[in-house]
Amino acid sequence: MDKIKMITPLVEMDGDEMTRILWKWIKEILIEPFVDLKTEYYDLGLKHRDQTDDKVTVDSANATKKYGVAVKCATITPNAQRVEEYSLKKMYKSPNGTIRAMLDGTVFRAPILVDGITPYIPTWKKPIVIARHAYGDIYKAVDGLAGESKAELVYTDREGNKVTKLIHDFNGDGVVMAMHNTDKSIASFARACFNYALDLKLPLWFSTKDTISKVYDGRFKDIFNEIYQNEYKEKFESAGIEYMYTLIDDVVARIVRSEGGIVWACKNYDGDVMSDMVATAYGSLAMMTSVLVSPDGIYEYEAAHGTVTRHYYKYIKGEQTSTNPVATIFAWSGALRKRGELDGTKDLVDFANRLEKATIETIESGEMTGDLVGLFKKDGVTPKKLSSEDFLKAIAKRI
């Protein structure tokens, strides 16, 4: 069988621990037998990031700007324990945060629905798509320790005029943090959310806490409303979908009572937390797609979970693992589909669709990784636990 040809390469960002192992197997078992794979490869494994002083992360983001589509493996954001474990030069920033900031993108995450896996919230019948602002807030914050003294926020304008606000007058030790965002990034986030909701023909709900953060969160609310009224109101009405702003605590209650079928736009930290909550409630973090979309049409696909450290240490001991690769498979299929769409390569688009269909059919037939066995309930089908490699081979038979 002739392999499917690619015109433009994908930017390939390799990662860490067990997901790095799965990455290699997915390519060898599911993609390379069918596709003449062309990628520009960047090793974002923690050791190589340390060797390059994290320059490789910046290089991969610039390559994504050049080629337009990237696929990324899960990576480690080191804490103090990881710095010691890997003997790192320093505690590097999140590679996802660096890439998202450079692309000025919005992260959209949606569950992969499978017949036989019922969400923990039984009213959820349709996907809930989390749209996460991918710039600023706590991920670009400046923080530090404070002693028995005043902490102040100082803003200096172009003319040198200063505005000083008291943060807190400490009577003892404590901590302080300053966050920021930009109107430009908030506006890009808003337009990405409105466009994505229109593409999916789903209502868009946006939530902050402007009753408490009257200026900071209030700015998000006002920019969203201004852009909606001036650019999207008529389009939403024509599509028969709504845009709603409400407080974060209110929308959480609404989401739990809903049947799904919503794009939920969240600020950076809210989106980070809520996407994991939604993914788990649908069944598994390993069953969640994630794509970063920039305002100028650049796409970076990844899994929405971490590097599966516990399974990795079992693997390096020679033990067999049953790690779920579905989200990583869908990162590859999403990137291949988008590359095919942009290049007009129908065969590549068709292959991506077949890969996803084969993955879902394999699970629905009763063949799956261990994390899904306890969740799977389907009349006439007894779930069977497979190792990661055997699961990938079962998918390959169905492509």
PDB file of N, CA and C in Angstrom, residues 261-351:
ATOM      1  N   GLY A 261     -22.980  20.590  25.545  1.00  0.00           N
ATOM      2  CA  GLY A 261     -23.210  21.305  24.297  1.00  0.00           C
ATOM      3  C   GLY A 261     -22.969  22.792  24.436  1.00  0.00           C
ATOM      4  N   ILE A 262     -21.873  23.161  25.132  1.00  0.00           N
ATOM      5  CA  ILE A 262     -21.558  24.552  25.462  1.00  0.00           C
ATOM      6  C   ILE A 262     -20.066  24.791  25.287  1.00  0.00           C
ATOM      7  N   VAL A 263     -19.704  25.987  24.818  1.00  0.00           N
ATOM      8  CA  VAL A 263     -18.318  26.447  24.903  1.00  0.00           C
ATOM      9  C   VAL A 263     -18.230  27.338  26.136  1.00  0.00           C
ATOM     10  N   TRP A 264     -17.401  26.953  27.088  1.00  0.00           N
ATOM     11  CA  TRP A 264     -17.262  27.685  28.350  1.00  0.00           C
ATOM     12  C   TRP A 264     -15.912  28.396  28.350  1.00  0.00           C
ATOM     13  N   ALA A 265     -15.939  29.721  28.229  1.00  0.00           N
ATOM     14  CA  ALA A 265     -14.715  30.522  28.172  1.00  0.00           C
ATOM     15  C   ALA A 265     -14.273  30.888  29.585  1.00  0.00           C
ATOM     16  N   CYS A 266     -13.006  30.604  29.889  1.00  0.00           N
ATOM     17  CA  CYS A 266     -12.462  30.825  31.229  1.00  0.00           C
ATOM     18  C   CYS A 266     -11.140  31.590  31.147  1.00  0.00           C
ATOM     19  N   LYS A 267     -10.896  32.392  32.157  1.00  0.00           N
ATOM     20  CA  LYS A 267      -9.574  32.980  32.305  1.00  0.00           C
ATOM     21  C   LYS A 267      -8.547  31.858  32.510  1.00  0.00           C
ATOM     22  N   ASN A 268      -7.273  32.231  32.492  1.00  0.00           N
ATOM     23  CA  ASN A 268      -6.185  31.255  32.410  1.00  0.00           C
ATOM     24  C   ASN A 268      -6.229  30.205  33.531  1.00  0.00           C
ATOM     25  N   TYR A 269      -6.223  30.644  34.767  1.00  0.00           N
ATOM     26  CA  TYR A 269      -6.210  29.700  35.885  1.00  0.00           C
ATOM     27  C   TYR A 269      -7.522  28.927  35.978  1.00  0.00           C
ATOM     28  N   ASP A 270      -8.665  29.630  35.806  1.00  0.00           N
ATOM     29  CA  ASP A 270      -9.959  28.947  35.841  1.00  0.00           C
ATOM     30  C   ASP A 270     -10.011  27.833  34.803  1.00  0.00           C
ATOM     31  N   GLY A 271      -9.517  28.120  33.610  1.00  0.00           N
ATOM     32  CA  GLY A 271      -9.541  27.134  32.536  1.00  0.00           C
ATOM     33  C   GLY A 271      -8.636  25.954  32.826  1.00  0.00           C
ATOM     34  N   ASP A 272      -7.495  26.212  33.457  1.00  0.00           N
ATOM     35  CA  ASP A 272      -6.573  25.147  33.831  1.00  0.00           C
ATOM     36  C   ASP A 272      -7.256  24.166  34.782  1.00  0.00           C
ATOM     37  N   VAL A 273      -7.922  24.699  35.800  1.00  0.00           N
ATOM     38  CA  VAL A 273      -8.571  23.865  36.810  1.00  0.00           C
ATOM     39  C   VAL A 273      -9.834  23.197  36.252  1.00  0.00           C
ATOM     40  N   MET A 274     -10.689  23.992  35.611  1.00  0.00           N
ATOM     41  CA  MET A 274     -11.988  23.471  35.185  1.00  0.00           C
ATOM     42  C   MET A 274     -11.870  22.444  34.057  1.00  0.00           C
ATOM     43  N   SER A 275     -10.832  22.565  33.220  1.00  0.00           N
ATOM     44  CA  SER A 275     -10.687  21.582  32.148  1.00  0.00           C
ATOM     45  C   SER A 275     -10.388  20.205  32.725  1.00  0.00           C
ATOM     46  N   ASP A 276      -9.597  20.141  33.800  1.00  0.00           N
ATOM     47  CA  ASP A 276      -9.337  18.852  34.444  1.00  0.00           C
ATOM     48  C   ASP A 276     -10.590  18.314  35.128  1.00  0.00           C
ATOM     49  N   MET A 277     -11.355  19.201  35.741  1.00  0.00           N
ATOM     50  CA  MET A 277     -12.601  18.776  36.376  1.00  0.00           C
ATOM     51  C   MET A 277     -13.571  18.218  35.342  1.00  0.00           C
ATOM     52  N   VAL A 278     -13.742  18.925  34.244  1.00  0.00           N
ATOM     53  CA  VAL A 278     -14.674  18.479  33.202  1.00  0.00           C
ATOM     54  C   VAL A 278     -14.196  17.168  32.593  1.00  0.00           C
ATOM     55  N   ALA A 279     -12.897  17.072  32.300  1.00  0.00           N
ATOM     56  CA  ALA A 279     -12.361  15.844  31.698  1.00  0.00           C
ATOM     57  C   ALA A 279     -12.593  14.646  32.601  1.00  0.00           C
ATOM     58  N   THR A 280     -12.315  14.798  33.892  1.00  0.00           N
ATOM     59  CA  THR A 280     -12.495  13.699  34.833  1.00  0.00           C
ATOM     60  C   THR A 280     -13.968  13.325  34.964  1.00  0.00           C
ATOM     61  N   ALA A 281     -14.827  14.331  34.985  1.00  0.00           N
ATOM     62  CA  ALA A 281     -16.263  14.055  35.113  1.00  0.00           C
ATOM     63  C   ALA A 281     -16.818  13.328  33.889  1.00  0.00           C
ATOM     64  N   TYR A 282     -16.206  13.538  32.735  1.00  0.00           N
ATOM     65  CA  TYR A 282     -16.620  12.791  31.545  1.00  0.00           C
ATOM     66  C   TYR A 282     -16.047  11.373  31.547  1.00  0.00           C
ATOM     67  N   GLY A 283     -15.078  11.093  32.394  1.00  0.00           N
ATOM     68  CA  GLY A 283     -14.571   9.727  32.487  1.00  0.00           C
ATOM     69  C   GLY A 283     -13.086   9.629  32.747  1.00  0.00           C
ATOM     70  N   SER A 284     -12.264  10.413  32.029  1.00  0.00           N
ATOM     71  CA  SER A 284     -10.818  10.261  32.177  1.00  0.00           C
ATOM     72  C   SER A 284     -10.098  11.465  31.595  1.00  0.00           C
ATOM     73  N   LEU A 285      -9.046  11.906  32.294  1.00  0.00           N
ATOM     74  CA  LEU A 285      -8.205  12.980  31.763  1.00  0.00           C
ATOM     75  C   LEU A 285      -7.541  12.571  30.457  1.00  0.00           C
ATOM     76  N   ALA A 286      -7.378  11.262  30.276  1.00  0.00           N
ATOM     77  CA  ALA A 286      -6.741  10.761  29.058  1.00  0.00           C
ATOM     78  C   ALA A 286      -7.706  10.747  27.871  1.00  0.00           C
ATOM     79  N   MET A 287      -8.942  11.236  28.067  1.00  0.00           N
ATOM     80  CA  MET A 287      -9.949  11.266  26.999  1.00  0.00           C
ATOM     81  C   MET A 287     -10.377  12.704  26.740  1.00  0.00           C
ATOM     82  N   MET A 288      -9.382  13.610  26.630  1.00  0.00           N
ATOM     83  CA  MET A 288      -9.660  15.031  26.454  1.00  0.00           C
ATOM     84  C   MET A 288      -8.750  15.592  25.373  1.00  0.00           C
ATOM     85  N   THR A 289      -9.339  16.186  24.338  1.00  0.00           N
ATOM     86  CA  THR A 289      -8.541  16.822  23.293  1.00  0.00           C
ATOM     87  C   THR A 289      -8.151  18.231  23.727  1.00  0.00           C
ATOM     88  N   SER A 290      -7.075  18.738  23.157  1.00  0.00           N
ATOM     89  CA  SER A 290      -6.622  20.085  23.473  1.00  0.00           C
ATOM     90  C   SER A 290      -5.962  20.684  22.242  1.00  0.00           C
ATOM     91  N   VAL A 291      -6.389  21.891  21.873  1.00  0.00           N
ATOM     92  CA  VAL A 291      -5.756  22.576  20.741  1.00  0.00           C
ATOM     93  C   VAL A 291      -5.617  24.057  21.074  1.00  0.00           C
ATOM     94  N   LEU A 292      -4.418  24.576  20.827  1.00  0.00           N
ATOM     95  CA  LEU A 292      -4.133  25.998  20.986  1.00  0.00           C
ATOM     96  C   LEU A 292      -4.335  26.665  19.635  1.00  0.00           C
ATOM     97  N   VAL A 293      -5.199  27.682  19.589  1.00  0.00           N
ATOM     98  CA  VAL A 293      -5.507  28.381  18.340  1.00  0.00           C
ATOM     99  C   VAL A 293      -5.112  29.841  18.495  1.00  0.00           C
ATOM    100  N   SER A 294      -4.257  30.334  17.610  1.00  0.00           N
ATOM    101  CA  SER A 294      -3.840  31.732  17.666  1.00  0.00           C
ATOM    102  C   SER A 294      -4.771  32.588  16.825  1.00  0.00           C
ATOM    103  N   PRO A 295      -4.785  33.906  17.059  1.00  0.00           N
ATOM    104  CA  PRO A 295      -5.679  34.793  16.288  1.00  0.00           C
ATOM    105  C   PRO A 295      -5.396  34.780  14.785  1.00  0.00           C
ATOM    106  N   ASP A 296      -4.149  34.463  14.404  1.00  0.00           N
ATOM    107  CA  ASP A 296      -3.806  34.463  12.984  1.00  0.00           C
ATOM    108  C   ASP A 296      -3.813  33.061  12.383  1.00  0.00           C
ATOM    109  N   GLY A 297      -4.517  32.122  13.044  1.00  0.00           N
ATOM    110  CA  GLY A 297      -4.751  30.825  12.433  1.00  0.00           C
ATOM    111  C   GLY A 297      -3.603  29.836  12.538  1.00  0.00           C
ATOM    112  N   ILE A 298      -2.923  29.810  13.671  1.00  0.00           N
ATOM    113  CA  ILE A 298      -1.881  28.831  13.939  1.00  0.00           C
ATOM    114  C   ILE A 298      -2.423  27.838  14.963  1.00  0.00           C
ATOM    115  N   TYR A 299      -2.109  26.552  14.788  1.00  0.00           N
ATOM    116  CA  TYR A 299      -2.701  25.498  15.613  1.00  0.00           C
ATOM    117  C   TYR A 299      -1.608  24.640  16.239  1.00  0.00           C
ATOM    118  N   GLU A 300      -1.756  24.384  17.546  1.00  0.00           N
ATOM    119  CA  GLU A 300      -0.855  23.464  18.243  1.00  0.00           C
ATOM    120  C   GLU A 300      -1.704  22.473  19.038  1.00  0.00           C
ATOM    121  N   TYR A 301      -1.588  21.189  18.686  1.00  0.00           N
ATOM    122  CA  TYR A 301      -2.405  20.130  19.279  1.00  0.00           C
ATOM    123  C   TYR A 301      -1.591  19.372  20.323  1.00  0.00           C
ATOM    124  N   GLU A 302      -2.242  19.016  21.431  1.00  0.00           N
ATOM    125  CA  GLU A 302      -1.563  18.278  22.489  1.00  0.00           C
ATOM    126  C   GLU A 302      -2.591  17.489  23.295  1.00  0.00           C
ATOM    127  N   ALA A 303      -2.108  16.588  24.145  1.00  0.00           N
ATOM    128  CA  ALA A 303      -2.980  15.930  25.104  1.00  0.00           C
ATOM    129  C   ALA A 303      -3.191  16.866  26.285  1.00  0.00           C
ATOM    130  N   ALA A 304      -4.340  16.704  26.952  1.00  0.00           N
ATOM    131  CA  ALA A 304      -4.682  17.617  28.051  1.00  0.00           C
ATOM    132  C   ALA A 304      -4.211  17.104  29.410  1.00  0.00           C
ATOM    133  N   HIS A 305      -3.343  16.087  29.421  1.00  0.00           N
ATOM    134  CA  HIS A 305      -2.903  15.522  30.696  1.00  0.00           C
ATOM    135  C   HIS A 305      -1.388  15.617  30.826  1.00  0.00           C
ATOM    136  N   GLY A 306      -0.874  15.101  31.940  1.00  0.00           N
ATOM    137  CA  GLY A 306       0.550  15.174  32.219  1.00  0.00           C
ATOM    138  C   GLY A 306       1.338  14.004  31.668  1.00  0.00           C
ATOM    139  N   THR A 307       2.515  13.792  32.228  1.00  0.00           N
ATOM    140  CA  THR A 307       3.489  12.854  31.668  1.00  0.00           C
ATOM    141  C   THR A 307       3.375  11.439  32.237  1.00  0.00           C
ATOM    142  N   VAL A 308       2.418  11.183  33.113  1.00  0.00           N
ATOM    143  CA  VAL A 308       2.135   9.855  33.693  1.00  0.00           C
ATOM    144  C   VAL A 308       3.397   9.281  34.344  1.00  0.00           C
ATOM    145  N   THR A 309       3.888  10.014  35.343  1.00  0.00           N
ATOM    146  CA  THR A 309       5.152   9.680  36.000  1.00  0.00           C
ATOM    147  C   THR A 309       5.141   8.284  36.619  1.00  0.00           C
ATOM    148  N   ARG A 310       4.063   7.934  37.314  1.00  0.00           N
ATOM    149  CA  ARG A 310       3.998   6.654  38.020  1.00  0.00           C
ATOM    150  C   ARG A 310       4.179   5.483  37.056  1.00  0.00           C
ATOM    151  N   HIS A 311       3.514   5.557  35.901  1.00  0.00           N
ATOM    152  CA  HIS A 311       3.656   4.483  34.923  1.00  0.00           C
ATOM    153  C   HIS A 311       5.062   4.459  34.328  1.00  0.00           C
ATOM    154  N   TYR A 312       5.683   5.621  34.189  1.00  0.00           N
ATOM    155  CA  TYR A 312       7.020   5.684  33.610  1.00  0.00           C
ATOM    156  C   TYR A 312       8.019   4.930  34.473  1.00  0.00           C
ATOM    157  N   TYR A 313       7.919   5.095  35.782  1.00  0.00           N
ATOM    158  CA  TYR A 313       8.865   4.411  36.660  1.00  0.00           C
ATOM    159  C   TYR A 313       8.608   2.908  36.701  1.00  0.00           C
ATOM    160  N   LYS A 314       7.371   2.500  36.468  1.00  0.00           N
ATOM    161  CA  LYS A 314       7.100   1.070  36.293  1.00  0.00           C
ATOM    162  C   LYS A 314       7.729   0.568  34.994  1.00  0.00           C
ATOM    163  N   TYR A 315       7.600   1.370  33.939  1.00  0.00           N
ATOM    164  CA  TYR A 315       8.129   1.002  32.619  1.00  0.00           C
ATOM    165  C   TYR A 315       9.647   0.826  32.656  1.00  0.00           C
ATOM    166  N   ILE A 316      10.359   1.764  33.291  1.00  0.00           N
ATOM    167  CA  ILE A 316      11.822   1.669  33.286  1.00  0.00           C
ATOM    168  C   ILE A 316      12.319   0.525  34.182  1.00  0.00           C
ATOM    169  N   LYS A 317      11.425  -0.005  35.036  1.00  0.00           N
ATOM    170  CA  LYS A 317      11.757  -1.209  35.804  1.00  0.00           C
ATOM    171  C   LYS A 317      11.491  -2.480  35.003  1.00  0.00           C
ATOM    172  N   GLY A 318      10.957  -2.302  33.789  1.00  0.00           N
ATOM    173  CA  GLY A 318      10.669  -3.449  32.946  1.00  0.00           C
ATOM    174  C   GLY A 318       9.271  -4.004  33.118  1.00  0.00           C
ATOM    175  N   GLU A 319       8.437  -3.289  33.896  1.00  0.00           N
ATOM    176  CA  GLU A 319       7.066  -3.741  34.105  1.00  0.00           C
ATOM    177  C   GLU A 319       6.176  -3.269  32.965  1.00  0.00           C
ATOM    178  N   GLN A 320       5.156  -4.073  32.655  1.00  0.00           N
ATOM    179  CA  GLN A 320       4.210  -3.709  31.602  1.00  0.00           C
ATOM    180  C   GLN A 320       3.221  -2.671  32.132  1.00  0.00           C
ATOM    181  N   THR A 321       2.885  -1.698  31.314  1.00  0.00           N
ATOM    182  CA  THR A 321       1.923  -0.672  31.728  1.00  0.00           C
ATOM    183  C   THR A 321       0.713  -0.679  30.806  1.00  0.00           C
ATOM    184  N   SER A 322      -0.370  -0.137  31.340  1.00  0.00           N
ATOM    185  CA  SER A 322      -1.592   0.019  30.550  1.00  0.00           C
ATOM    186  C   SER A 322      -1.993   1.483  30.584  1.00  0.00           C
ATOM    187  N   THR A 323      -1.124   2.319  30.030  1.00  0.00           N
ATOM    188  CA  THR A 323      -1.324   3.764  30.021  1.00  0.00           C
ATOM    189  C   THR A 323      -2.222   4.157  28.848  1.00  0.00           C
ATOM    190  N   ASN A 324      -3.188   5.002  29.109  1.00  0.00           N
ATOM    191  CA  ASN A 324      -4.154   5.397  28.085  1.00  0.00           C
ATOM    192  C   ASN A 324      -3.526   6.412  27.109  1.00  0.00           C
ATOM    193  N   PRO A 325      -3.406   6.073  25.814  1.00  0.00           N
ATOM    194  CA  PRO A 325      -2.786   6.979  24.841  1.00  0.00           C
ATOM    195  C   PRO A 325      -3.791   7.776  24.011  1.00  0.00           C
ATOM    196  N   VAL A 326      -5.100   7.699  24.352  1.00  0.00           N
ATOM    197  CA  VAL A 326      -6.125   8.223  23.437  1.00  0.00           C
ATOM    198  C   VAL A 326      -5.962   9.723  23.182  1.00  0.00           C
ATOM    199  N   ALA A 327      -5.759  10.518  24.236  1.00  0.00           N
ATOM    200  CA  ALA A 327      -5.633  11.963  24.034  1.00  0.00           C
ATOM    201  C   ALA A 327      -4.424  12.302  23.169  1.00  0.00           C
ATOM    202  N   THR A 328      -3.347  11.537  23.322  1.00  0.00           N
ATOM    203  CA  THR A 328      -2.154  11.774  22.495  1.00  0.00           C
ATOM    204  C   THR A 328      -2.402  11.345  21.050  1.00  0.00           C
ATOM    205  N   ILE A 329      -3.142  10.249  20.863  1.00  0.00           N
ATOM    206  CA  ILE A 329      -3.533   9.855  19.502  1.00  0.00           C
ATOM    207  C   ILE A 329      -4.338  10.961  18.842  1.00  0.00           C
ATOM    208  N   PHE A 330      -5.289  11.536  19.586  1.00  0.00           N
ATOM    209  CA  PHE A 330      -6.140  12.589  19.030  1.00  0.00           C
ATOM    210  C   PHE A 330      -5.370  13.890  18.805  1.00  0.00           C
ATOM    211  N   ALA A 331      -4.276  14.097  19.546  1.00  0.00           N
ATOM    212  CA  ALA A 331      -3.408  15.240  19.245  1.00  0.00           C
ATOM    213  C   ALA A 331      -2.783  15.060  17.865  1.00  0.00           C
ATOM    214  N   TRP A 332      -2.294  13.854  17.601  1.00  0.00           N
ATOM    215  CA  TRP A 332      -1.722  13.567  16.282  1.00  0.00           C
ATOM    216  C   TRP A 332      -2.779  13.640  15.180  1.00  0.00           C
ATOM    217  N   SER A 333      -3.952  13.047  15.421  1.00  0.00           N
ATOM    218  CA  SER A 333      -4.988  13.063  14.379  1.00  0.00           C
ATOM    219  C   SER A 333      -5.464  14.488  14.108  1.00  0.00           C
ATOM    220  N   GLY A 334      -5.600  15.288  15.170  1.00  0.00           N
ATOM    221  CA  GLY A 334      -6.014  16.681  14.974  1.00  0.00           C
ATOM    222  C   GLY A 334      -5.016  17.465  14.150  1.00  0.00           C
ATOM    223  N   ALA A 335      -3.729  17.274  14.459  1.00  0.00           N
ATOM    224  CA  ALA A 335      -2.685  17.987  13.718  1.00  0.00           C
ATOM    225  C   ALA A 335      -2.611  17.521  12.265  1.00  0.00           C
ATOM    226  N   LEU A 336      -2.710  16.215  12.044  1.00  0.00           N
ATOM    227  CA  LEU A 336      -2.674  15.692  10.674  1.00  0.00           C
ATOM    228  C   LEU A 336      -3.881  16.173   9.871  1.00  0.00           C
ATOM    229  N   ARG A 337      -5.056  16.203  10.519  1.00  0.00           N
ATOM    230  CA  ARG A 337      -6.257  16.672   9.822  1.00  0.00           C
ATOM    231  C   ARG A 337      -6.123  18.148   9.431  1.00  0.00           C
ATOM    232  N   LYS A 338      -5.663  18.966  10.376  1.00  0.00           N
ATOM    233  CA  LYS A 338      -5.516  20.393  10.078  1.00  0.00           C
ATOM    234  C   LYS A 338      -4.463  20.616   9.002  1.00  0.00           C
ATOM    235  N   ARG A 339      -3.356  19.857   9.052  1.00  0.00           N
ATOM    236  CA  ARG A 339      -2.322  19.981   8.022  1.00  0.00           C
ATOM    237  C   ARG A 339      -2.902  19.613   6.647  1.00  0.00           C
ATOM    238  N   GLY A 340      -3.698  18.548   6.631  1.00  0.00           N
ATOM    239  CA  GLY A 340      -4.327  18.144   5.382  1.00  0.00           C
ATOM    240  C   GLY A 340      -5.313  19.181   4.870  1.00  0.00           C
ATOM    241  N   GLU A 341      -6.086  19.788   5.784  1.00  0.00           N
ATOM    242  CA  GLU A 341      -7.050  20.820   5.384  1.00  0.00           C
ATOM    243  C   GLU A 341      -6.334  22.036   4.803  1.00  0.00           C
ATOM    244  N   LEU A 342      -5.261  22.464   5.466  1.00  0.00           N
ATOM    245  CA  LEU A 342      -4.540  23.657   4.999  1.00  0.00           C
ATOM    246  C   LEU A 342      -3.818  23.409   3.684  1.00  0.00           C
ATOM    247  N   ASP A 343      -3.345  22.172   3.479  1.00  0.00           N
ATOM    248  CA  ASP A 343      -2.600  21.843   2.259  1.00  0.00           C
ATOM    249  C   ASP A 343      -3.488  21.294   1.148  1.00  0.00           C
ATOM    250  N   GLY A 344      -4.777  21.090   1.452  1.00  0.00           N
ATOM    251  CA  GLY A 344      -5.674  20.502   0.455  1.00  0.00           C
ATOM    252  C   GLY A 344      -5.365  19.043   0.187  1.00  0.00           C
ATOM    253  N   THR A 345      -4.868  18.325   1.203  1.00  0.00           N
ATOM    254  CA  THR A 345      -4.511  16.913   1.062  1.00  0.00           C
ATOM    255  C   THR A 345      -5.636  16.069   1.644  1.00  0.00           C
ATOM    256  N   LYS A 346      -6.607  15.699   0.825  1.00  0.00           N
ATOM    257  CA  LYS A 346      -7.793  14.996   1.307  1.00  0.00           C
ATOM    258  C   LYS A 346      -7.442  13.646   1.935  1.00  0.00           C
ATOM    259  N   ASP A 347      -6.465  12.943   1.361  1.00  0.00           N
ATOM    260  CA  ASP A 347      -6.090  11.634   1.895  1.00  0.00           C
ATOM    261  C   ASP A 347      -5.616  11.732   3.343  1.00  0.00           C
ATOM    262  N   LEU A 348      -4.926  12.815   3.655  1.00  0.00           N
ATOM    263  CA  LEU A 348      -4.431  13.001   5.019  1.00  0.00           C
ATOM    264  C   LEU A 348      -5.589  13.288   5.977  1.00  0.00           C
ATOM    265  N   VAL A 349      -6.546  14.088   5.532  1.00  0.00           N
ATOM    266  CA  VAL A 349      -7.745  14.357   6.338  1.00  0.00           C
ATOM    267  C   VAL A 349      -8.515  13.061   6.579  1.00  0.00           C
ATOM    268  N   ASP A 350      -8.693  12.281   5.524  1.00  0.00           N
ATOM    269  CA  ASP A 350      -9.421  11.014   5.648  1.00  0.00           C
ATOM    270  C   ASP A 350      -8.713  10.061   6.612  1.00  0.00           C
ATOM    271  N   PHE A 351      -7.378  10.023   6.549  1.00  0.00           N
ATOM    272  CA  PHE A 351      -6.636   9.156   7.462  1.00  0.00           C
ATOM    273  C   PHE A 351      -6.845   9.581   8.905  1.00  0.00           C
TER     274      PHE A 351
END
